[in-house]
């Protein structure tokens, strides 16, 4: 099963590119010129999202380094202990929505501390795999078109992340405990 | 966003005073400002390549063919995109690429979808309902197989990393549905 899925993801990109090219040739569209026109925008989009990325990465870095996460971790851990959540995983729940690289770092720490076959690693892996870095996605997508007023988008994303974490704790306790 | 931004910074500064880490906080703040630029620069190449491919698909009419097939079900989620086929097909391509774990390919489709929604947006600095719905769906990160996490576990010699696939799929589906639920509930409260 996993072999098939892995092979599928290896083949799907080349297949997609080939299909797009063949379809365009069949329709007699100028593929090279259209490629260049589209690729031109890569630079401007990347520069447009810079202020958004700076804003979000600076405030998440400050949040991480200030010990704010440790303080929240301390407040939360009695509650989480009650639900049989290993304390090693509290940190990853807090970093998941904020920073992708920090989350992978924390996952690595949990693997080293608790051993790769532990329950904590399984829970952390499910949390990491089932969600996206909400703040990063918001900066890139809204940044690329210059939206400054996010309205309810971020709040909905964060609430969904919280539901996801609760679901992860619940589902993992059924599967792995 | 104004409150979240101010809260994150002010709360961090207060905590930093309490924990005595003010200098590390400031250094890392400035360092990550630099990293944000590096990250954006690093994105240029991949982004340019995929935007090129996406443009071939668009100009040949492939995206239009695609949008006709999936228009009806998607309109339930994005009712104000009735006359925006381009946005609908890019949204579909973005969600399918994400589901397959092709983050690099998904982002340009997502940006194209946002651009076509922005073209019909009367207030250019404020997100429309459809933009918020689309963003919330993306932040939920629906994925069929968490390939990257499995690769990390496998490289650390986990016996059977694939055991996380089914639980992750259940959790990501719950998160995906609740993102749609929350974004639709909240949309009336944020004008």
mmCIF file of N, CA, C and O in Angstrom, chain A residues 21-77:
data_model
loop_
_atom_site.group_PDB
_atom_site.id
_atom_site.type_symbol
_atom_site.label_atom_id
_atom_site.label_comp_id
_atom_site.label_asym_id
_atom_site.label_seq_id
_atom_site.Cartn_x
_atom_site.Cartn_y
_atom_site.Cartn_z
ATOM 1 N N UNK A 21 1.846 19.733 -21.192
ATOM 2 C CA UNK A 21 2.558 20.055 -22.437
ATOM 3 C C UNK A 21 1.870 19.438 -23.658
ATOM 4 O O UNK A 21 1.672 20.113 -24.670
ATOM 5 N N UNK A 22 1.499 18.164 -23.546
ATOM 6 C CA UNK A 22 0.881 17.484 -24.693
ATOM 7 C C UNK A 22 -0.461 18.128 -25.039
ATOM 8 O O UNK A 22 -0.760 18.375 -26.211
ATOM 9 N N UNK A 23 -1.243 18.441 -24.011
ATOM 10 C CA UNK A 23 -2.532 19.091 -24.240
ATOM 11 C C UNK A 23 -2.341 20.422 -24.965
ATOM 12 O O UNK A 23 -3.046 20.734 -25.932
ATOM 13 N N UNK A 24 -1.336 21.210 -24.506
ATOM 14 C CA UNK A 24 -1.076 22.524 -25.103
ATOM 15 C C UNK A 24 -0.613 22.389 -26.556
ATOM 16 O O UNK A 24 -1.050 23.143 -27.433
ATOM 17 N N UNK A 25 0.266 21.401 -26.819
ATOM 18 C CA UNK A 25 0.737 21.173 -28.189
ATOM 19 C C UNK A 25 -0.421 20.779 -29.090
ATOM 20 O O UNK A 25 -0.538 21.237 -30.222
ATOM 21 N N UNK A 26 -1.281 19.939 -28.571
ATOM 22 C CA UNK A 26 -2.459 19.484 -29.297
ATOM 23 C C UNK A 26 -3.354 20.665 -29.658
ATOM 24 O O UNK A 26 -3.921 20.732 -30.748
ATOM 25 N N UNK A 27 -3.446 21.642 -28.728
ATOM 26 C CA UNK A 27 -4.269 22.834 -28.971
ATOM 27 C C UNK A 27 -3.496 23.899 -29.748
ATOM 28 O O UNK A 27 -3.978 25.015 -29.914
ATOM 29 N N UNK A 28 -2.252 23.584 -30.133
ATOM 30 C CA UNK A 28 -1.381 24.504 -30.871
ATOM 31 C C UNK A 28 -1.135 25.825 -30.125
ATOM 32 O O UNK A 28 -1.078 26.903 -30.732
ATOM 33 N N UNK A 29 -0.985 25.731 -28.798
ATOM 34 C CA UNK A 29 -0.650 26.927 -28.019
ATOM 35 C C UNK A 29 0.868 27.050 -27.944
ATOM 36 O O UNK A 29 1.564 26.047 -27.921
ATOM 37 N N UNK A 30 1.403 28.290 -27.940
ATOM 38 C CA UNK A 30 2.858 28.477 -27.879
ATOM 39 C C UNK A 30 3.393 28.164 -26.483
ATOM 40 O O UNK A 30 3.373 29.028 -25.604
ATOM 41 N N UNK A 31 3.882 26.925 -26.277
ATOM 42 C CA UNK A 31 4.229 26.496 -24.917
ATOM 43 C C UNK A 31 5.415 27.261 -24.332
ATOM 44 O O UNK A 31 5.390 27.662 -23.166
ATOM 45 N N UNK A 32 6.442 27.483 -25.157
ATOM 46 C CA UNK A 32 7.630 28.155 -24.616
ATOM 47 C C UNK A 32 7.317 29.581 -24.199
ATOM 48 O O UNK A 32 7.641 30.016 -23.100
ATOM 49 N N UNK A 33 6.647 30.313 -25.084
ATOM 50 C CA UNK A 33 6.322 31.710 -24.776
ATOM 51 C C UNK A 33 5.426 31.819 -23.541
ATOM 52 O O UNK A 33 5.619 32.683 -22.685
ATOM 53 N N UNK A 34 4.456 30.903 -23.438
ATOM 54 C CA UNK A 34 3.577 30.931 -22.275
ATOM 55 C C UNK A 34 4.323 30.582 -20.993
ATOM 56 O O UNK A 34 4.038 31.135 -19.926
ATOM 57 N N UNK A 35 5.281 29.657 -21.117
ATOM 58 C CA UNK A 35 6.085 29.324 -19.937
ATOM 59 C C UNK A 35 6.839 30.552 -19.438
ATOM 60 O O UNK A 35 6.814 30.890 -18.256
ATOM 61 N N UNK A 36 7.496 31.251 -20.380
ATOM 62 C CA UNK A 36 8.278 32.433 -20.002
ATOM 63 C C UNK A 36 7.382 33.497 -19.373
ATOM 64 O O UNK A 36 7.711 34.071 -18.330
ATOM 65 N N UNK A 37 6.223 33.738 -19.990
ATOM 66 C CA UNK A 37 5.306 34.747 -19.442
ATOM 67 C C UNK A 37 4.894 34.415 -18.018
ATOM 68 O O UNK A 37 4.809 35.291 -17.156
ATOM 69 N N UNK A 38 4.609 33.130 -17.779
ATOM 70 C CA UNK A 38 4.192 32.729 -16.431
ATOM 71 C C UNK A 38 5.341 32.819 -15.450
ATOM 72 O O UNK A 38 5.195 33.347 -14.340
ATOM 73 N N UNK A 39 6.512 32.323 -15.861
ATOM 74 C CA UNK A 39 7.665 32.265 -14.961
ATOM 75 C C UNK A 39 8.133 33.655 -14.541
ATOM 76 O O UNK A 39 8.672 33.838 -13.460
ATOM 77 N N UNK A 40 7.901 34.647 -15.428
ATOM 78 C CA UNK A 40 8.251 36.032 -15.131
ATOM 79 C C UNK A 40 7.741 36.482 -13.765
ATOM 80 O O UNK A 40 8.366 37.270 -13.088
ATOM 81 N N UNK A 41 6.556 35.993 -13.409
ATOM 82 C CA UNK A 41 5.927 36.470 -12.182
ATOM 83 C C UNK A 41 6.556 35.909 -10.921
ATOM 84 O O UNK A 41 6.276 36.379 -9.820
ATOM 85 N N UNK A 42 7.395 34.864 -11.064
ATOM 86 C CA UNK A 42 8.006 34.243 -9.893
ATOM 87 C C UNK A 42 8.730 35.255 -9.026
ATOM 88 O O UNK A 42 8.574 35.277 -7.805
ATOM 89 N N UNK A 43 9.488 36.127 -9.682
ATOM 90 C CA UNK A 43 10.279 37.102 -8.937
ATOM 91 C C UNK A 43 9.389 38.102 -8.212
ATOM 92 O O UNK A 43 9.568 38.366 -7.034
ATOM 93 N N UNK A 44 8.393 38.632 -8.926
ATOM 94 C CA UNK A 44 7.582 39.684 -8.302
ATOM 95 C C UNK A 44 6.737 39.129 -7.153
ATOM 96 O O UNK A 44 6.565 39.786 -6.130
ATOM 97 N N UNK A 45 6.257 37.885 -7.313
ATOM 98 C CA UNK A 45 5.493 37.300 -6.205
ATOM 99 C C UNK A 45 6.392 37.105 -4.990
ATOM 100 O O UNK A 45 6.031 37.461 -3.869
ATOM 101 N N UNK A 46 7.596 36.593 -5.228
ATOM 102 C CA UNK A 46 8.514 36.359 -4.108
ATOM 103 C C UNK A 46 8.840 37.662 -3.387
ATOM 104 O O UNK A 46 8.854 37.719 -2.155
ATOM 105 N N UNK A 47 9.069 38.756 -4.152
ATOM 106 C CA UNK A 47 9.381 40.008 -3.470
ATOM 107 C C UNK A 47 8.145 40.599 -2.787
ATOM 108 O O UNK A 47 8.259 41.219 -1.746
ATOM 109 N N UNK A 48 6.972 40.350 -3.371
ATOM 110 C CA UNK A 48 5.752 40.884 -2.760
ATOM 111 C C UNK A 48 5.477 40.257 -1.383
ATOM 112 O O UNK A 48 4.916 40.896 -0.498
ATOM 113 N N UNK A 49 5.849 38.972 -1.213
ATOM 114 C CA UNK A 49 5.530 38.343 0.074
ATOM 115 C C UNK A 49 6.586 38.629 1.151
ATOM 116 O O UNK A 49 6.381 38.279 2.308
ATOM 117 N N UNK A 50 7.695 39.282 0.775
ATOM 118 C CA UNK A 50 8.751 39.527 1.772
ATOM 119 C C UNK A 50 8.248 40.253 3.029
ATOM 120 O O UNK A 50 8.467 39.762 4.128
ATOM 121 N N UNK A 51 7.539 41.407 2.908
ATOM 122 C CA UNK A 51 7.116 42.068 4.153
ATOM 123 C C UNK A 51 6.232 41.183 5.035
ATOM 124 O O UNK A 51 6.354 41.208 6.261
ATOM 125 N N UNK A 52 5.377 40.370 4.394
ATOM 126 C CA UNK A 52 4.499 39.479 5.159
ATOM 127 C C UNK A 52 5.312 38.407 5.890
ATOM 128 O O UNK A 52 5.045 38.087 7.041
ATOM 129 N N UNK A 53 6.295 37.850 5.168
ATOM 130 C CA UNK A 53 7.135 36.817 5.791
ATOM 131 C C UNK A 53 7.962 37.405 6.928
ATOM 132 O O UNK A 53 8.098 36.791 7.983
ATOM 133 N N UNK A 54 8.497 38.618 6.725
ATOM 134 C CA UNK A 54 9.285 39.248 7.787
ATOM 135 C C UNK A 54 8.409 39.427 9.023
ATOM 136 O O UNK A 54 8.783 39.033 10.129
ATOM 137 N N UNK A 55 7.208 39.985 8.839
ATOM 138 C CA UNK A 55 6.322 40.231 9.973
ATOM 139 C C UNK A 55 6.061 38.940 10.745
ATOM 140 O O UNK A 55 6.210 38.889 11.972
ATOM 141 N N UNK A 56 5.696 37.884 10.028
ATOM 142 C CA UNK A 56 5.284 36.671 10.727
ATOM 143 C C UNK A 56 6.472 35.931 11.323
ATOM 144 O O UNK A 56 6.413 35.417 12.432
ATOM 145 N N UNK A 57 7.591 35.921 10.596
ATOM 146 C CA UNK A 57 8.739 35.174 11.130
ATOM 147 C C UNK A 57 9.375 35.885 12.307
ATOM 148 O O UNK A 57 9.856 35.244 13.237
ATOM 149 N N UNK A 58 9.358 37.220 12.289
ATOM 150 C CA UNK A 58 9.907 37.958 13.430
ATOM 151 C C UNK A 58 9.051 37.716 14.671
ATOM 152 O O UNK A 58 9.567 37.382 15.725
ATOM 153 N N UNK A 59 7.733 37.843 14.546
ATOM 154 C CA UNK A 59 6.974 37.707 15.791
ATOM 155 C C UNK A 59 6.914 36.264 16.286
ATOM 156 O O UNK A 59 6.904 36.043 17.487
ATOM 157 N N UNK A 60 6.953 35.267 15.389
ATOM 158 C CA UNK A 60 6.996 33.893 15.910
ATOM 159 C C UNK A 60 8.359 33.581 16.532
ATOM 160 O O UNK A 60 8.429 32.872 17.536
ATOM 161 N N UNK A 61 9.433 34.145 15.962
ATOM 162 C CA UNK A 61 10.756 33.917 16.561
ATOM 163 C C UNK A 61 10.830 34.530 17.952
ATOM 164 O O UNK A 61 11.352 33.925 18.887
ATOM 165 N N UNK A 62 10.282 35.747 18.091
ATOM 166 C CA UNK A 62 10.281 36.397 19.406
ATOM 167 C C UNK A 62 9.495 35.569 20.408
ATOM 168 O O UNK A 62 9.906 35.357 21.541
ATOM 169 N N UNK A 63 8.349 35.088 19.954
ATOM 170 C CA UNK A 63 7.472 34.294 20.810
ATOM 171 C C UNK A 63 8.203 33.043 21.301
ATOM 172 O O UNK A 63 8.141 32.669 22.465
ATOM 173 N N UNK A 64 8.916 32.404 20.372
ATOM 174 C CA UNK A 64 9.632 31.172 20.700
ATOM 175 C C UNK A 64 10.778 31.432 21.670
ATOM 176 O O UNK A 64 10.945 30.741 22.661
ATOM 177 N N UNK A 65 11.568 32.455 21.376
ATOM 178 C CA UNK A 65 12.785 32.690 22.156
ATOM 179 C C UNK A 65 12.526 33.330 23.510
ATOM 180 O O UNK A 65 13.361 33.276 24.397
ATOM 181 N N UNK A 66 11.370 33.993 23.661
ATOM 182 C CA UNK A 66 11.140 34.750 24.892
ATOM 183 C C UNK A 66 10.801 33.852 26.073
ATOM 184 O O UNK A 66 10.747 34.302 27.198
ATOM 185 N N UNK A 67 10.558 32.574 25.808
ATOM 186 C CA UNK A 67 10.121 31.706 26.889
ATOM 187 C C UNK A 67 8.606 31.729 27.048
ATOM 188 O O UNK A 67 8.055 31.083 27.935
ATOM 189 N N UNK A 68 7.911 32.487 26.181
ATOM 190 C CA UNK A 68 6.451 32.560 26.260
ATOM 191 C C UNK A 68 5.845 31.174 26.097
ATOM 192 O O UNK A 68 4.918 30.792 26.816
ATOM 193 N N UNK A 69 6.422 30.391 25.181
ATOM 194 C CA UNK A 69 5.907 29.047 24.939
ATOM 195 C C UNK A 69 6.101 28.162 26.171
ATOM 196 O O UNK A 69 5.211 27.397 26.533
ATOM 197 N N UNK A 70 7.264 28.323 26.847
ATOM 198 C CA UNK A 70 7.502 27.532 28.064
ATOM 199 C C UNK A 70 6.456 27.846 29.127
ATOM 200 O O UNK A 70 5.987 26.959 29.839
ATOM 201 N N UNK A 71 6.123 29.145 29.234
ATOM 202 C CA UNK A 71 5.146 29.546 30.251
ATOM 203 C C UNK A 71 3.780 28.930 29.946
ATOM 204 O O UNK A 71 3.139 28.338 30.816
ATOM 205 N N UNK A 72 3.352 29.021 28.675
ATOM 206 C CA UNK A 72 2.072 28.429 28.294
ATOM 207 C C UNK A 72 2.119 26.912 28.498
ATOM 208 O O UNK A 72 1.156 26.303 28.973
ATOM 209 N N UNK A 73 3.277 26.329 28.165
ATOM 210 C CA UNK A 73 3.465 24.883 28.347
ATOM 211 C C UNK A 73 3.218 24.487 29.794
ATOM 212 O O UNK A 73 2.555 23.490 30.083
ATOM 213 N N UNK A 74 3.761 25.296 30.728
ATOM 214 C CA UNK A 74 3.598 24.990 32.157
ATOM 215 C C UNK A 74 2.140 25.053 32.580
ATOM 216 O O UNK A 74 1.660 24.234 33.357
ATOM 217 N N UNK A 75 1.440 26.065 32.040
ATOM 218 C CA UNK A 75 0.032 26.215 32.402
ATOM 219 C C UNK A 75 -0.785 25.043 31.846
ATOM 220 O O UNK A 75 -1.673 24.518 32.510
ATOM 221 N N UNK A 76 -0.431 24.627 30.621
ATOM 222 C CA UNK A 76 -1.234 23.592 29.955
ATOM 223 C C UNK A 76 -0.946 22.177 30.452
ATOM 224 O O UNK A 76 -1.828 21.318 30.410
ATOM 225 N N UNK A 77 0.274 21.909 30.914
ATOM 226 C CA UNK A 77 0.652 20.510 31.136
ATOM 227 C C UNK A 77 -0.214 19.744 32.150
ATOM 228 O O UNK A 77 -0.468 18.557 31.928
#
